[in-house]
Amino acid sequence: MELVCPAGTPVALRAAVQAGAGAVYCGFRDGTNARNFPGLNFSVAEMAEGVRFAHAHGARVLVAINTFARVGEVDLWLGAVDAAAACGADAIIASDVAVLDHVASNHPEVNLHLSVQAAAATPEAIGFYAKTFGVRRVVLPRVLSVQEIAALNRNVDVETEAFVFGGLCVMIEGRCHLSSYATGRSPNLNGVCSPPEAVSYDEDRHGVAARLSGFTIDRYAQGEPTGYPTLCKGRFRAGDKTGYLFEDPVSLNAGSLIAGLKAAGVTALKIEGRQRGKAYVGEVVRAFRRALDAVEMGSDAVEIDRILAGQSEGGRQTTGAYKKTWR
Amino acid sequence: MSAIALTLGPVFFHWPAERLADFYRRIADEAPVQRVHVGEVVCGKRMPFSDPCWPEIIERLERAGKEVVLATLAAPATVRERRSIAELCGDGRLVEVNDFTALPARSGRPFVAGPFLNVYNEAAARFLAGQGARAICPPVELSLAAVGGMAGACPGVEFEMFAFGRLPLAISGRCYHARLHGLHKDSCQFTCERDADGLAVDTLDGQAFLAINGVQTLSSQVHAFCPSPDELAGHGIRRLRLSPQSCDMIEVSKTYRALLDGQEELDSARFILSCLDLPGKMVDGYARARPGWHAVAAVD
């Protein structure tokens, strides 16, 4: 299986490659990719240099152009595709049919991966993208169980890639407008979810309220450590209950399921975290490299768990939807 | 220029079969909507409850002169759900496609691209038109200007805007009704049936914010986009979509019809809507290129 690792910056790209990434994924410095934050991402020159560095070390570069193009500005997305191809990218990760169509028509030599943002989760949907655009690999939505992934792989003839570590989207990606409803900025159109400029921490006599565009996403007692108000990981009231209605503030760690995902026919494992620094990326990639190598050598689950012990995103973890009970 | 048409979208909520039948009887007889989308789009587990009642509802609507469109699931997963999509796509009627799963089965034949399909720009719209899309109701987060931009670039496609109802904001593999009641999706006990407009989700400070409907998350507020007919025509919009809520949808559709025909002023149309038993405050931020929750101008 290929280990696909995050590279938010050229420095992180080098760290990931040196730590044993089979491939890195990254994007340009604009709204064409789903991690559009200040200080992140690559200029065209940096991308070309990143590809040279990765190739020299035996790693591949997958360029994410995976937001949906805005009306009247489609050329920005198509230009990003052309630039990625010119940089020698090994694959383009896309979700918008306009972008997919452009790659298929103009850059048939570039591998096409279907982004998780396209939310393709059935043999029919995946077959459509494969037949129409020649998509070679599909990044699976984070709402499928391992059994469902195994069944899916038996019915498609393209590669599949599954998230194993990092953030956890509980809504089907590419189908979620919660962030734009509250803040006006969205993953699909702007490449951001619960953006920092909409966040405020307001203190009163009860403690601290973490708010997004004025909506209270969580509250903390005086002195209690505060979390980032990601919309679907907040506490709310519904019926007569108060709590983490959608999902607890947890992150995904499916390290213990690597062998299961391999048995389910998954081709590539994806680590999330393009917003993370080089130390984090290097550490996580190294651990998953060792774990994946151990799985390939036939080590047991206890050994894998030992290798991955201590890998966490500073809080609680879950195997998410991979276990059916999550639903 | 022909008049702007009204579409009644599919019911998102788990209404009992008798309620669905009653609802559509009244729609058939009284609502000035030209097109009615029927079928389950949110949760395949509910389909055994409503499946038996659709043939009678469809016949009744068609006898009343409505064009019936068969809506397909937004997030199909199981073999049974996928089979139901293939069956609907084989029908001679127009079909609302809400996931690319339906495209191979519908290939080349006319369909409506529903709001769950990601059609965000004119190039994507043109691509879908090539696949058979005759009408497109773009994702709800797009503004009037953005949809107008698509319409201007795709003159052969009917563009429709989501104009009324709680906004469909997200869909998940996880059932929030089940989770709230300490159950799993696989043994959900269909608790979503208790909430005819979805269950309100308030912030810890008591602010109305969202609503859950099984695997779906909606806005708590009711999108009530009331444009003038000239404004819509100027942007090339040909239809408005009204999404069923438990309030008087006949009155809603009559109000929109009167507004679009120039027989009702903007302010009075908004006032009439605000007097109905809506599950939340009226908003229209998305249509106005603002955050979705931004409120419609105050009604005196």
XYZ file of C-alpha atoms in Angstrom:
627
model
C 0.000 0.000 0.000
C 1.144 3.546 -0.737
C 1.505 5.944 2.200
C 0.104 9.313 1.079
C 1.285 12.165 3.312
C 0.396 15.835 3.782
C 2.670 18.627 2.566
C 1.272 22.048 3.397
C 4.619 23.726 2.713
C 7.875 22.898 0.901
C 9.502 22.265 4.292
C 6.775 19.773 5.249
C 7.135 18.116 1.844
C 10.809 17.446 2.467
C 10.080 16.217 5.996
C 7.396 13.817 4.743
C 9.559 12.457 1.941
C 12.542 11.968 4.263
C 10.319 10.241 6.818
C 9.241 7.624 4.274
C 6.216 8.953 2.422
C 5.367 6.992 -0.716
C 3.613 10.063 -2.022
C 2.896 13.573 -0.797
C -0.152 15.645 -1.634
C -0.111 19.423 -1.820
C -1.785 22.385 -3.483
C -1.196 25.827 -4.954
C -1.439 29.044 -2.936
C -5.015 29.931 -3.829
C -8.593 28.734 -3.465
C -8.174 25.831 -5.876
C -7.435 23.374 -3.082
C -9.291 22.409 0.053
C -6.703 23.800 2.508
C -6.621 27.447 1.542
C -4.959 29.071 4.552
C -2.500 31.980 4.691
C 1.083 30.765 4.837
C 0.259 27.349 3.425
C 0.700 25.788 0.009
C 3.012 26.175 -2.978
C 3.885 28.686 -5.670
C 4.378 27.149 -9.129
C 8.176 27.356 -8.708
C 7.978 25.704 -5.280
C 5.788 22.957 -6.731
C 8.265 22.242 -9.516
C 11.101 22.115 -6.980
C 8.996 19.907 -4.659
C 8.387 17.452 -7.488
C 12.129 17.357 -8.294
C 12.972 16.712 -4.635
C 10.315 14.009 -4.218
C 11.253 12.215 -7.429
C 14.931 12.269 -6.486
C 13.960 10.465 -3.281
C 11.615 7.974 -4.886
C 8.345 9.618 -3.795
C 5.420 10.799 -5.914
C 3.640 14.166 -5.808
C -0.142 14.372 -6.021
C -1.501 17.886 -6.563
C -4.887 18.644 -5.004
C -7.048 20.944 -7.138
C -10.117 19.802 -5.335
C -12.408 22.718 -4.558
C -15.270 23.520 -6.909
C -14.506 26.252 -9.447
C -16.373 29.526 -8.930
C -18.696 30.907 -11.594
C -16.786 33.123 -14.029
C -13.424 32.054 -12.591
C -13.142 28.520 -13.956
C -9.902 29.440 -15.738
C -8.123 29.751 -12.380
C -8.826 26.050 -11.725
C -7.963 24.955 -15.260
C -4.761 27.017 -15.071
C -3.823 25.236 -11.835
C -4.231 21.925 -13.669
C -1.976 23.108 -16.491
C 0.613 24.327 -13.978
C 0.555 21.039 -12.048
C 1.054 19.101 -15.264
C 3.932 21.384 -16.278
C 5.556 20.829 -12.870
C 5.598 17.090 -13.507
C 2.962 16.150 -10.938
C 2.373 12.396 -10.756
C -1.351 12.871 -10.291
C -4.011 15.527 -9.932
C -6.647 15.096 -7.221
C -9.895 16.725 -8.353
C -13.614 16.709 -7.637
C -15.272 19.246 -9.972
C -16.447 17.645 -13.224
C -15.199 20.741 -15.064
C -11.682 20.202 -13.669
C -11.801 16.436 -14.252
C -12.953 17.008 -17.831
C -10.083 19.438 -18.447
C -7.465 16.989 -17.154
C -8.908 14.111 -19.181
C -9.108 16.191 -22.369
C -5.836 18.090 -22.149
C -3.452 16.097 -19.963
C -4.149 12.416 -20.594
C -0.619 11.616 -19.413
C -1.385 12.841 -15.872
C -2.967 10.332 -13.480
C -6.324 11.458 -12.221
C -7.433 10.807 -8.651
C -10.969 11.537 -7.521
C -10.947 13.734 -4.396
C -12.903 12.812 -1.286
C -14.778 16.060 -2.045
C -16.557 14.242 -4.900
C -18.111 11.856 -2.338
C -18.130 8.865 -4.674
C -19.125 5.861 -2.568
C -20.884 3.411 -4.884
C -19.652 1.221 -7.764
C -21.937 3.170 -10.102
C -20.593 6.613 -9.131
C -16.972 5.441 -9.197
C -17.591 3.634 -12.484
C -18.992 6.845 -13.947
C -15.874 8.840 -13.034
C -13.573 6.052 -14.232
C -15.324 5.625 -17.568
C -15.918 9.311 -18.260
C -12.615 10.820 -17.130
C -10.257 7.856 -16.793
C -9.978 8.327 -13.017
C -7.414 5.830 -11.678
C -7.898 6.209 -7.934
C -10.741 7.270 -5.664
C -10.239 8.815 -2.222
C -13.045 7.299 -0.179
C -15.472 9.335 1.956
C -14.787 9.016 5.684
C -18.247 7.583 6.354
C -17.732 4.032 5.051
C -17.072 0.997 7.242
C -14.216 -1.419 6.469
C -16.799 -4.013 5.391
C -18.409 -1.511 3.032
C -14.984 -0.614 1.597
C -14.245 -4.323 1.007
C -17.575 -4.763 -0.789
C -16.930 -1.635 -2.836
C -13.460 -2.785 -3.871
C -14.892 -6.069 -5.137
C -17.115 -4.068 -7.485
C -14.786 -1.404 -8.898
C -11.648 -1.678 -10.985
C -9.909 1.492 -9.813
C -7.596 1.991 -6.831
C -9.017 3.238 -3.552
C -7.374 5.452 -0.944
C -8.560 5.660 2.666
C -7.835 8.221 5.403
C -6.082 6.687 8.395
C -5.004 9.604 10.557
C -5.821 13.229 11.383
C -9.015 15.239 11.242
C -12.357 13.510 11.009
C -15.153 14.910 8.880
C -18.408 13.482 10.157
C -20.456 14.864 7.280
C -19.966 13.523 3.773
C -17.274 15.783 2.346
C -18.266 17.921 -0.589
C -21.862 17.733 0.653
C -21.527 19.949 3.710
C -22.528 23.615 3.820
C -22.440 24.055 7.617
C -19.410 26.344 7.505
C -20.800 28.622 4.804
C -24.145 28.769 6.587
C -22.467 30.194 9.699
C -19.537 32.100 8.213
C -20.064 32.601 4.475
C -16.901 30.599 3.704
C -17.033 26.928 2.829
C -14.898 23.873 2.038
C -16.395 23.486 -1.426
C -16.011 27.074 -2.571
C -13.226 28.499 -0.415
C -11.267 25.483 0.789
C -11.907 26.277 4.455
C -14.141 24.948 7.240
C -14.929 26.981 10.357
C -12.349 29.617 9.281
C -10.180 31.353 11.925
C -11.381 34.866 11.052
C -14.896 33.882 12.204
C -13.697 32.541 15.574
C -13.940 34.437 18.852
C -13.412 33.484 22.487
C -15.607 35.562 24.768
C -15.262 35.486 28.526
C -18.095 36.133 30.946
C -18.848 35.162 34.534
C -19.702 31.589 33.473
C -16.403 31.011 31.677
C -15.354 31.182 28.039
C -17.643 30.832 25.050
C -15.986 29.648 21.808
C -17.988 31.179 18.987
C -18.138 30.976 15.230
C -19.710 34.075 13.655
C -21.455 34.693 16.974
C -22.873 31.156 17.267
C -21.693 29.532 20.489
C -20.036 26.267 19.439
C -18.814 25.307 22.917
C -18.429 26.688 26.449
C -15.645 26.120 28.926
C -15.510 26.700 32.681
C -13.035 29.246 34.084
C -9.540 27.818 33.673
C -10.645 24.859 31.548
C -8.582 24.502 28.348
C -10.519 25.717 25.308
C -10.785 23.907 21.986
C -11.083 25.214 18.438
C -14.756 25.751 17.532
C -15.019 23.389 14.556
C -18.718 23.449 13.869
C -19.572 19.741 13.846
C -17.416 19.018 16.928
C -19.267 21.455 19.164
C -21.784 21.047 21.966
C -25.414 21.833 21.311
C -28.897 21.367 22.751
C -31.469 19.177 21.015
C -34.626 17.722 22.505
C -33.917 17.608 26.221
C -30.238 16.742 25.799
C -27.039 18.767 25.727
C -23.791 17.426 24.344
C -21.625 16.665 21.351
C -24.567 16.033 19.067
C -22.650 15.328 15.854
C -19.231 14.186 17.035
C -17.004 14.514 20.082
C -13.870 16.625 19.671
C -11.902 13.599 18.519
C -9.513 12.911 15.655
C -9.182 9.869 13.426
C -6.598 7.190 14.096
C -7.190 4.027 12.111
C -3.639 2.752 12.620
C -5.010 -0.389 14.230
C -7.043 -1.080 11.076
C -4.216 -0.928 8.523
C -4.216 -4.696 8.070
C -8.007 -4.693 7.756
C -7.928 -1.946 5.132
C -5.272 -3.873 3.225
C -7.438 -6.990 3.332
C -10.357 -4.848 2.130
C -8.346 -4.075 -1.001
C -7.372 -0.475 -0.240
C -4.393 0.685 -2.351
C -3.267 3.759 -0.439
C -3.450 5.153 3.093
C -3.844 8.879 3.558
C -2.619 10.940 6.483
C -4.472 14.231 6.935
C -2.747 17.414 8.150
C -1.562 19.917 5.563
C -1.907 22.615 8.211
C 0.682 20.871 10.417
C 4.348 21.759 10.756
C 7.331 19.722 9.663
C 8.020 18.187 13.096
C 4.494 16.790 13.355
C 4.477 15.576 9.761
C 7.873 13.909 10.105
C 6.911 12.168 13.347
C 3.544 10.880 12.161
C 4.842 9.780 8.762
C 7.763 7.915 10.368
C 5.403 6.048 12.719
C 2.978 5.133 9.949
C 5.865 4.111 7.654
C 7.039 1.649 10.300
C 3.512 0.451 11.011
C 2.751 -0.052 7.335
C 6.039 -1.878 6.760
C 5.237 -4.094 9.757
C 1.794 -4.895 8.309
C 3.344 -5.700 4.929
C 5.733 -8.064 6.767
C 2.797 -9.755 8.477
C 3.250 -8.418 12.023
C 0.333 -8.737 14.414
C -1.954 -5.991 15.689
C -0.158 -5.730 19.042
C 3.100 -4.861 17.311
C 1.340 -2.248 15.131
C -0.310 -0.678 18.176
C 3.065 -0.481 19.927
C 4.603 1.356 16.969
C 1.750 3.842 16.823
C 1.432 4.340 20.586
C 1.728 7.994 21.413
C 0.557 9.201 18.000
C -2.308 11.478 18.686
C -3.554 14.869 17.696
C -3.409 16.146 21.249
C -6.650 14.574 22.328
C -9.075 11.727 22.003
C -9.058 9.443 19.017
C -11.523 7.297 17.151
C -11.517 4.777 14.338
C -14.546 6.704 13.045
C -16.876 5.112 10.549
C -14.530 2.223 9.809
C -16.315 0.378 12.622
C -20.035 0.168 11.919
C -20.999 1.035 15.498
C -19.918 4.651 14.847
C -23.085 5.245 12.874
C -40.478 35.537 -21.624
C -42.627 32.855 -20.003
C -43.609 33.185 -16.365
C -41.288 31.877 -13.696
C -42.488 28.414 -12.697
C -42.790 26.929 -9.219
C -41.434 23.526 -8.261
C -42.333 21.630 -5.114
C -39.217 19.814 -3.937
C -39.215 16.369 -2.325
C -40.232 16.018 1.328
C -37.014 15.657 3.352
C -38.736 14.469 6.533
C -40.037 11.094 7.655
C -43.756 11.758 7.345
C -46.049 8.754 7.794
C -47.571 7.387 4.584
C -51.054 8.744 5.426
C -49.639 12.198 6.003
C -47.777 12.079 2.673
C -50.951 10.991 0.873
C -53.005 13.776 2.474
C -50.320 16.340 1.758
C -50.090 15.494 -1.925
C -53.885 15.327 -2.336
C -54.062 18.960 -1.305
C -51.064 19.856 -3.471
C -52.760 18.205 -6.457
C -55.997 20.092 -5.900
C -54.885 23.464 -4.634
C -51.214 24.351 -5.101
C -50.211 26.508 -8.085
C -47.000 24.540 -8.638
C -46.242 23.151 -12.061
C -43.754 20.447 -11.137
C -43.792 18.171 -8.078
C -40.754 16.136 -7.034
C -41.651 13.002 -5.095
C -39.632 10.292 -3.370
C -37.219 9.716 -0.511
C -33.902 11.545 -0.849
C -32.519 11.484 2.717
C -32.617 7.966 4.162
C -33.069 4.669 2.320
C -34.216 3.002 5.542
C -37.452 4.971 5.362
C -38.319 3.792 1.859
C -40.298 0.680 2.859
C -42.754 2.996 4.659
C -43.395 5.382 1.782
C -42.759 3.180 -1.274
C -46.288 1.703 -1.351
C -47.997 5.098 -1.407
C -46.138 6.729 -4.327
C -48.073 5.150 -7.240
C -51.375 6.570 -5.970
C -49.819 9.950 -5.157
C -48.192 10.174 -8.597
C -51.419 9.270 -10.365
C -53.335 11.861 -8.377
C -50.786 14.595 -9.100
C -50.632 13.794 -12.809
C -54.416 13.716 -13.125
C -54.387 17.193 -11.622
C -52.024 18.326 -14.371
C -48.788 18.448 -12.391
C -45.528 17.233 -13.906
C -44.145 14.598 -11.551
C -40.382 14.199 -11.116
C -38.965 11.147 -9.327
C -36.270 12.183 -6.842
C -33.394 9.800 -6.046
C -31.378 9.299 -2.853
C -28.619 11.801 -2.063
C -26.275 9.323 -0.381
C -27.035 5.764 -1.501
C -25.030 3.002 0.152
C -26.732 -0.377 0.239
C -27.441 -2.728 -2.654
C -31.168 -2.124 -2.164
C -30.728 1.664 -2.302
C -28.619 1.434 -5.438
C -31.177 -0.854 -7.075
C -33.987 1.582 -6.274
C -32.048 4.371 -8.024
C -31.546 2.226 -11.118
C -35.278 1.417 -11.173
C -36.296 5.075 -10.862
C -33.841 6.017 -13.622
C -35.566 3.558 -15.946
C -38.873 5.432 -15.598
C -40.202 7.501 -18.471
C -40.808 10.456 -16.162
C -38.206 13.097 -15.417
C -35.811 12.056 -12.601
C -34.047 14.255 -10.030
C -30.440 13.075 -9.755
C -28.886 13.757 -6.344
C -25.768 11.598 -6.606
C -23.546 10.532 -9.488
C -24.636 6.959 -8.755
C -27.705 7.676 -10.908
C -25.865 8.967 -13.967
C -24.891 5.664 -15.664
C -28.493 4.421 -15.382
C -29.875 7.716 -16.674
C -27.226 8.330 -19.292
C -28.390 10.403 -22.212
C -31.971 10.719 -20.994
C -33.308 13.946 -19.485
C -32.926 14.595 -15.769
C -32.978 17.373 -13.192
C -29.708 17.932 -11.317
C -30.860 18.234 -7.700
C -29.332 20.515 -5.052
C -27.217 17.679 -3.603
C -25.225 17.377 -6.832
C -22.122 19.579 -6.936
C -22.753 21.882 -9.884
C -20.894 25.041 -8.932
C -19.961 26.675 -12.238
C -20.930 27.108 -15.868
C -18.416 24.513 -17.130
C -19.782 21.850 -14.758
C -23.331 22.824 -15.779
C -22.458 22.481 -19.463
C -20.904 19.081 -18.776
C -24.063 17.890 -17.024
C -26.251 19.296 -19.787
C -24.247 17.078 -22.131
C -25.145 14.125 -19.902
C -28.855 14.953 -20.115
C -29.485 17.613 -17.459
C -32.482 19.606 -18.608
C -32.872 21.540 -15.358
C -30.368 22.321 -12.623
C -31.133 23.327 -9.040
C -27.603 24.240 -7.863
C -26.311 23.715 -4.300
C -28.085 26.007 -1.842
C -24.940 27.916 -0.875
C -24.734 29.580 -4.311
C -26.004 33.156 -4.660
C -28.508 34.517 -7.155
C -25.608 36.187 -8.968
C -23.677 32.894 -9.182
C -26.670 30.911 -10.437
C -27.398 33.757 -12.837
C -23.847 33.523 -14.130
C -24.346 29.828 -14.838
C -27.719 30.456 -16.473
C -26.244 33.119 -18.748
C -23.578 30.690 -19.935
C -25.957 27.726 -20.425
C -29.034 29.056 -22.234
C -30.358 25.568 -22.972
C -30.709 24.619 -19.301
C -33.523 25.599 -16.939
C -32.010 27.010 -13.755
C -33.971 26.674 -10.547
C -33.250 28.246 -7.163
C -34.031 26.768 -3.764
C -36.381 29.479 -2.474
C -38.315 28.222 0.539
C -37.785 25.836 3.439
C -35.195 24.768 5.949
C -31.892 24.605 4.058
C -30.394 21.148 3.488
C -26.874 21.826 4.811
C -25.195 18.446 5.250
C -25.615 14.710 5.004
C -23.686 12.049 6.886
C -23.254 8.305 7.205
C -24.264 8.753 10.823
C -27.853 9.164 12.031
C -28.137 12.050 14.505
C -31.649 11.219 15.588
C -30.444 7.732 16.526
C -27.315 9.096 18.225
C -29.357 11.584 20.263
C -31.530 8.758 21.533
C -28.565 6.521 22.334
C -29.179 4.242 19.354
C -27.216 3.257 16.279
C -28.328 3.887 12.725
C -28.840 0.183 12.125
C -31.376 0.011 14.964
C -32.641 3.601 14.826
C -36.297 2.860 15.673
C -37.191 5.607 13.177
C -37.224 8.296 15.858
C -36.921 10.932 13.109
C -40.654 10.386 12.510
C -41.393 12.405 15.666
C -40.124 15.645 14.132
C -42.133 16.714 11.103
C -39.755 19.606 10.301
C -36.641 18.058 11.856
C -35.510 18.517 15.463
C -34.194 21.943 16.480
C -30.525 22.144 17.470
C -29.800 25.215 19.601
C -26.475 26.528 20.843
C -25.558 26.345 24.538
C -26.617 30.005 24.717
C -30.060 29.203 23.361
C -29.518 30.539 19.851
C -31.594 28.790 17.172
C -29.040 27.340 14.761
C -29.581 23.962 13.067
C -32.028 21.069 12.826
C -31.424 17.343 12.474
C -33.422 14.954 10.343
C -31.868 11.495 10.632
C -28.614 11.545 8.647
C -29.362 15.072 7.421
C -28.552 18.441 9.004
C -30.651 21.447 8.045
C -30.793 25.086 9.039
C -33.035 25.957 11.938
C -34.049 29.063 10.037
C -36.336 28.943 7.033
C -34.839 30.122 3.765
C -37.455 32.444 2.295
C -35.970 34.007 -0.792
C -38.525 36.439 -2.207
C -37.193 38.036 -5.374
C -39.078 40.246 -7.746
C -40.000 38.564 -11.054
C -37.824 41.073 -12.924
C -34.840 40.284 -10.741
C -35.181 36.555 -11.468
C -35.752 37.015 -15.172
C -32.753 39.352 -15.335
C -30.580 36.558 -14.002
C -32.078 33.948 -16.329
C -33.695 31.965 -13.485
C -36.702 29.993 -14.731
C -37.949 28.263 -11.581
C -38.168 28.600 -7.809
C -38.160 25.524 -5.593
C -40.351 25.319 -2.507
C -39.245 22.654 -0.035
C -42.093 21.087 1.962
C -42.389 21.937 5.653
C -45.292 21.171 7.966
C -46.694 24.698 7.593
C -49.427 25.455 5.049
C -47.572 24.797 1.784
C -50.669 25.727 -0.240
C -50.501 29.216 1.212
C -46.747 29.315 0.618
C -47.115 28.334 -3.033
C -50.003 30.772 -3.587
C -47.952 33.566 -2.044
C -44.959 32.862 -4.287
C -47.241 32.569 -7.335
C -48.811 35.936 -6.581
C -45.384 37.489 -6.018
C -44.046 36.133 -9.315
C -47.176 37.250 -11.171
C -46.827 40.776 -9.818
C -50.070 40.498 -7.868
C -48.421 40.737 -4.489
C -45.851 43.260 -3.317
C -42.550 42.003 -1.947
C -43.183 43.227 1.593
C -46.685 41.828 1.786
C -45.536 38.455 0.408
C -42.873 38.316 3.117
C -45.434 39.334 5.700
C -47.838 36.574 4.654
C -45.045 33.992 4.858
C -43.962 35.268 8.271
C -47.509 34.769 9.578
C -47.451 31.053 8.756
C -46.409 28.534 11.347
C -42.769 28.409 10.232
C -40.282 26.314 12.233
C -37.764 29.171 12.281
C -37.015 32.775 11.423
C -36.905 33.752 7.740
C -33.439 34.113 6.168
C -32.114 34.583 2.635
C -28.394 35.146 3.133
C -27.210 32.560 0.619
C -29.207 34.035 -2.253
C -27.758 37.449 -1.393
C -24.127 36.190 -1.361
C -23.920 36.347 2.431
C -23.721 33.673 5.147
C -26.853 31.530 4.885
C -28.272 32.555 8.279
C -28.434 36.269 7.443
C -31.982 37.419 7.884
C -34.452 38.661 5.341
C -35.029 42.390 5.696
C -37.293 42.982 8.682
C -41.028 42.759 8.134
C -43.163 45.230 10.042
